[in-house]
Amino acid sequence: MELSKSQEDYLKIIWYMERDQIKATAKAVADWYQVKPPTVLSMFKQLSQMELIEYDKTKGALLLEKGDFLARKLIRKHRLVETFLEKVLKMDDQILHEEAEKLEHAISDKLMYLIDAFLGFPDKDPHGSPIPNWGEHLKAIQLKNVIIGHSFRVQDIQLTAELEQYYTARQFAKGTTWTLQDKTPDNSVYTLTNGKAFLAVSGTIVSSIKVIPHY
């Protein structure tokens, strides 16, 4: 799928906002991208038609699986370019980001793989930020299969209306990001955290919650 530079940038912004647990509303993205909200809404419409995001006025824009994959790939290219420029060309840290912003849209996947292999498949960029995996589309898994200590984005919740209301009131809803802090030896209780609060989830419902793991 061929995307314009602007479309790629919007996906990347939404990805960062999801990571930081910020609602990607039209106003929030407009402030981030320094444009007017109507411009953002027009782009949201384009990306929705391409099945890269879904948009709700209240919840904001949420990346769909394909959109998440493309955003992660762009971020991977950016961080690998920064690593290449710093390690191979010894470029000054102050201009790494600026140059990577230009190159991330131009280089092919094939060239990026060759650079990745040349660098020894690094897992972090010069700033210490993790380099996302983009070898394949990320698949939703059941919450019960998440590894302790790993973060994830809630993809789908199939619960009774009463239970869904209970968890939504505690900020556990589609599009939110959590980390599996711990679980009991018998898997009866899963303890999650979003960095601000803890949430206990019954082991009887974890098969009904699908999530996208953050590797």
Short mmCIF file of C-alpha atoms in Angstrom, two decimals:
data_model
loop_
_atom_site.label_atom_id
_atom_site.label_comp_id
_atom_site.label_asym_id
_atom_site.label_seq_id
_atom_site.Cartn_x
_atom_site.Cartn_y
_atom_site.Cartn_z
CA MET A 1 0.00 0.00 0.00
CA GLU A 2 1.45 3.34 -1.09
CA LEU A 3 0.93 6.19 1.36
CA SER A 4 1.79 9.86 1.09
CA LYS A 5 4.31 11.37 3.50
CA SER A 6 1.47 13.19 5.25
CA GLN A 7 -0.58 10.00 5.67
CA GLU A 8 2.42 8.21 7.14
CA ASP A 9 3.07 11.09 9.53
CA TYR A 10 -0.51 10.98 10.80
CA LEU A 11 -0.28 7.25 11.47
CA LYS A 12 2.94 7.85 13.36
CA ILE A 13 1.39 10.62 15.46
CA ILE A 14 -1.58 8.43 16.37
CA TRP A 15 0.80 5.59 17.29
CA TYR A 16 2.78 7.86 19.62
CA MET A 17 -0.40 9.19 21.21
CA GLU A 18 -1.72 5.67 21.79
CA ARG A 19 1.62 4.72 23.34
CA ASP A 20 1.38 7.70 25.69
CA GLN A 21 -2.30 6.93 26.39
CA ILE A 22 -3.48 10.23 24.88
CA LYS A 23 -6.76 10.29 22.97
CA ALA A 24 -6.04 11.07 19.33
CA THR A 25 -8.90 13.53 18.94
CA ALA A 26 -8.96 15.94 16.01
CA LYS A 27 -7.96 18.82 18.29
CA ALA A 28 -5.14 16.90 19.98
CA VAL A 29 -3.66 15.78 16.66
CA ALA A 30 -4.11 19.28 15.21
CA ASP A 31 -2.16 20.75 18.13
CA TRP A 32 0.57 18.12 17.72
CA TYR A 33 0.83 18.54 13.94
CA GLN A 34 0.26 22.32 14.08
CA VAL A 35 -2.67 22.34 11.66
CA LYS A 36 -6.40 23.10 11.90
CA PRO A 37 -8.86 20.45 13.20
CA PRO A 38 -10.78 20.34 9.86
CA THR A 39 -7.52 19.35 8.15
CA VAL A 40 -7.10 16.51 10.64
CA LEU A 41 -10.69 15.35 10.17
CA SER A 42 -10.15 15.22 6.41
CA MET A 43 -7.09 13.01 6.93
CA PHE A 44 -8.96 10.83 9.43
CA LYS A 45 -11.59 10.26 6.74
CA GLN A 46 -8.92 9.20 4.23
CA LEU A 47 -7.25 6.82 6.68
CA SER A 48 -10.61 5.37 7.73
CA GLN A 49 -11.53 4.67 4.11
CA MET A 50 -8.18 2.90 3.74
CA GLU A 51 -9.06 0.80 6.81
CA LEU A 52 -5.99 2.02 8.67
CA ILE A 53 -7.84 3.68 11.56
CA GLU A 54 -11.28 3.91 13.04
CA TYR A 55 -12.49 7.29 14.26
CA ASP A 56 -14.99 8.24 16.90
CA LYS A 57 -15.50 11.85 17.95
CA THR A 58 -15.34 10.95 21.64
CA LYS A 59 -12.66 8.24 21.59
CA GLY A 60 -10.58 9.81 18.84
CA ALA A 61 -8.65 7.89 16.19
CA LEU A 62 -7.55 4.33 16.89
CA LEU A 63 -5.12 2.41 14.72
CA LEU A 64 -6.45 -0.74 13.14
CA GLU A 65 -4.11 -3.70 12.66
CA LYS A 66 -2.87 -2.58 9.24
CA GLY A 67 -2.41 1.01 10.41
CA ASP A 68 -0.50 -0.12 13.49
CA PHE A 69 1.78 -2.25 11.32
CA LEU A 70 2.55 0.64 8.94
CA ALA A 71 3.14 3.09 11.79
CA ARG A 72 5.53 0.70 13.53
CA LYS A 73 7.37 0.09 10.26
CA LEU A 74 7.87 3.84 9.76
CA ILE A 75 9.12 4.26 13.32
CA ARG A 76 11.43 1.30 12.81
CA LYS A 77 12.89 2.91 9.70
CA HIS A 78 13.35 6.21 11.54
CA ARG A 79 15.17 4.63 14.46
CA LEU A 80 17.34 2.40 12.28
CA VAL A 81 18.32 5.40 10.16
CA GLU A 82 19.28 7.29 13.32
CA THR A 83 21.37 4.32 14.42
CA PHE A 84 23.09 4.08 11.03
CA LEU A 85 23.85 7.80 10.91
CA GLU A 86 25.26 7.76 14.43
CA LYS A 87 27.27 4.53 14.30
CA VAL A 88 28.50 4.57 10.71
CA LEU A 89 28.61 8.22 9.70
CA LYS A 90 29.33 9.52 13.22
CA MET A 91 26.73 12.23 12.73
CA ASP A 92 26.06 14.67 15.55
CA ASP A 93 23.20 13.67 17.86
CA GLN A 94 21.55 17.07 17.44
CA ILE A 95 20.75 16.49 13.76
CA LEU A 96 20.04 12.75 13.79
CA HIS A 97 16.30 13.18 14.24
CA GLU A 98 15.97 15.85 11.56
CA GLU A 99 17.78 13.76 8.94
CA ALA A 100 15.92 10.57 9.90
CA GLU A 101 12.59 12.41 9.49
CA LYS A 102 13.49 13.01 5.85
CA LEU A 103 14.88 9.57 5.07
CA GLU A 104 12.23 7.42 6.78
CA HIS A 105 9.77 8.15 3.97
CA ALA A 106 12.22 7.58 1.13
CA ILE A 107 14.00 4.29 1.77
CA SER A 108 12.56 0.96 0.68
CA ASP A 109 11.86 -2.00 2.93
CA LYS A 110 14.62 -3.94 1.16
CA LEU A 111 17.23 -1.27 1.84
CA MET A 112 16.03 -1.00 5.41
CA TYR A 113 16.52 -4.72 5.94
CA LEU A 114 20.06 -4.50 4.56
CA ILE A 115 20.86 -1.62 6.90
CA ASP A 116 19.31 -3.54 9.78
CA ALA A 117 21.47 -6.59 9.00
CA PHE A 118 24.59 -4.43 8.55
CA LEU A 119 24.04 -2.95 12.02
CA GLY A 120 23.58 -6.40 13.54
CA PHE A 121 19.82 -6.10 14.07
CA PRO A 122 19.91 -3.56 16.94
CA ASP A 123 16.95 -3.40 19.31
CA LYS A 124 17.48 0.22 20.41
CA ASP A 125 18.30 3.51 18.69
CA PRO A 126 21.04 5.95 19.84
CA HIS A 127 18.58 7.55 22.28
CA GLY A 128 17.74 4.23 23.91
CA SER A 129 14.28 3.98 22.36
CA PRO A 130 13.24 0.44 21.33
CA ILE A 131 13.17 -0.34 17.61
CA PRO A 132 9.76 -1.91 16.87
CA ASN A 133 9.45 -5.27 15.19
CA TRP A 134 7.83 -5.16 11.74
CA GLY A 135 8.54 -8.58 10.31
CA GLU A 136 4.83 -9.35 10.11
CA HIS A 137 1.44 -7.94 10.96
CA LEU A 138 0.77 -8.01 14.66
CA LYS A 139 -2.00 -10.44 15.53
CA ALA A 140 -4.47 -10.01 18.35
CA ILE A 141 -4.08 -12.55 21.13
CA GLN A 142 -6.14 -13.40 24.18
CA LEU A 143 -5.22 -11.55 27.35
CA LYS A 144 -4.50 -14.89 29.01
CA ASN A 145 -1.53 -15.34 26.63
CA VAL A 146 0.22 -12.06 27.48
CA ILE A 147 3.60 -12.50 29.19
CA ILE A 148 4.07 -10.91 32.61
CA GLY A 149 5.83 -7.55 32.25
CA HIS A 150 4.67 -7.03 28.66
CA SER A 151 2.45 -4.17 27.55
CA PHE A 152 -0.49 -4.41 25.19
CA ARG A 153 -3.28 -2.42 23.55
CA VAL A 154 -6.84 -3.59 24.09
CA GLN A 155 -8.28 -4.64 20.73
CA ASP A 156 -11.65 -6.17 21.55
CA ILE A 157 -13.75 -6.94 24.62
CA GLN A 158 -16.55 -9.50 24.48
CA LEU A 159 -18.19 -9.29 27.90
CA THR A 160 -21.66 -8.79 29.31
CA ALA A 161 -22.89 -5.21 29.23
CA GLU A 162 -22.58 -5.01 33.00
CA LEU A 163 -18.97 -6.22 33.05
CA GLU A 164 -17.99 -4.04 30.11
CA GLN A 165 -19.45 -1.01 31.90
CA TYR A 166 -17.51 -1.97 35.04
CA TYR A 167 -14.17 -2.12 33.23
CA THR A 168 -14.84 0.93 31.06
CA ALA A 169 -15.44 2.95 34.23
CA ARG A 170 -11.92 1.91 35.25
CA GLN A 171 -10.41 3.08 31.95
CA PHE A 172 -10.04 -0.47 30.63
CA ALA A 173 -11.54 -0.16 27.17
CA LYS A 174 -10.75 -0.69 23.51
CA GLY A 175 -7.68 1.31 22.45
CA THR A 176 -6.22 1.71 25.94
CA THR A 177 -2.71 0.52 26.81
CA TRP A 178 -1.91 -1.64 29.84
CA THR A 179 0.86 -3.83 31.21
CA LEU A 180 0.41 -7.26 32.76
CA GLN A 181 1.97 -6.67 36.17
CA ASP A 182 1.38 -10.13 37.64
CA LYS A 183 -1.01 -13.06 37.85
CA THR A 184 -1.76 -15.62 40.52
CA PRO A 185 -0.22 -19.10 40.24
CA ASP A 186 -3.62 -20.58 39.41
CA ASN A 187 -4.33 -17.82 36.81
CA SER A 188 -7.47 -16.78 38.70
CA VAL A 189 -6.53 -13.09 38.89
CA TYR A 190 -4.55 -10.97 36.42
CA THR A 191 -3.12 -7.70 37.78
CA LEU A 192 -2.80 -4.93 35.19
CA THR A 193 -1.41 -1.41 35.38
CA ASN A 194 -1.63 1.59 33.08
CA GLY A 195 1.04 3.52 34.95
CA LYS A 196 -1.55 5.40 36.98
CA ALA A 197 -3.63 2.68 38.58
CA PHE A 198 -3.85 -1.07 39.06
CA LEU A 199 -6.70 -3.26 37.90
CA ALA A 200 -7.55 -6.84 38.86
CA VAL A 201 -9.11 -8.89 36.07
CA SER A 202 -10.74 -12.23 36.73
CA GLY A 203 -9.16 -15.22 35.07
CA THR A 204 -12.62 -16.34 33.98
CA ILE A 205 -12.87 -13.55 31.38
CA VAL A 206 -9.33 -13.19 30.01
CA SER A 207 -10.17 -15.42 27.05
CA SER A 208 -12.87 -12.92 26.06
CA ILE A 209 -10.44 -10.00 25.83
CA LYS A 210 -8.23 -9.65 22.75
CA VAL A 211 -5.14 -7.47 22.80
CA ILE A 212 -2.28 -6.40 20.54
CA PRO A 213 1.03 -7.03 22.33
CA HIS A 214 3.72 -4.34 22.26
CA TYR A 215 7.05 -6.00 21.46
#
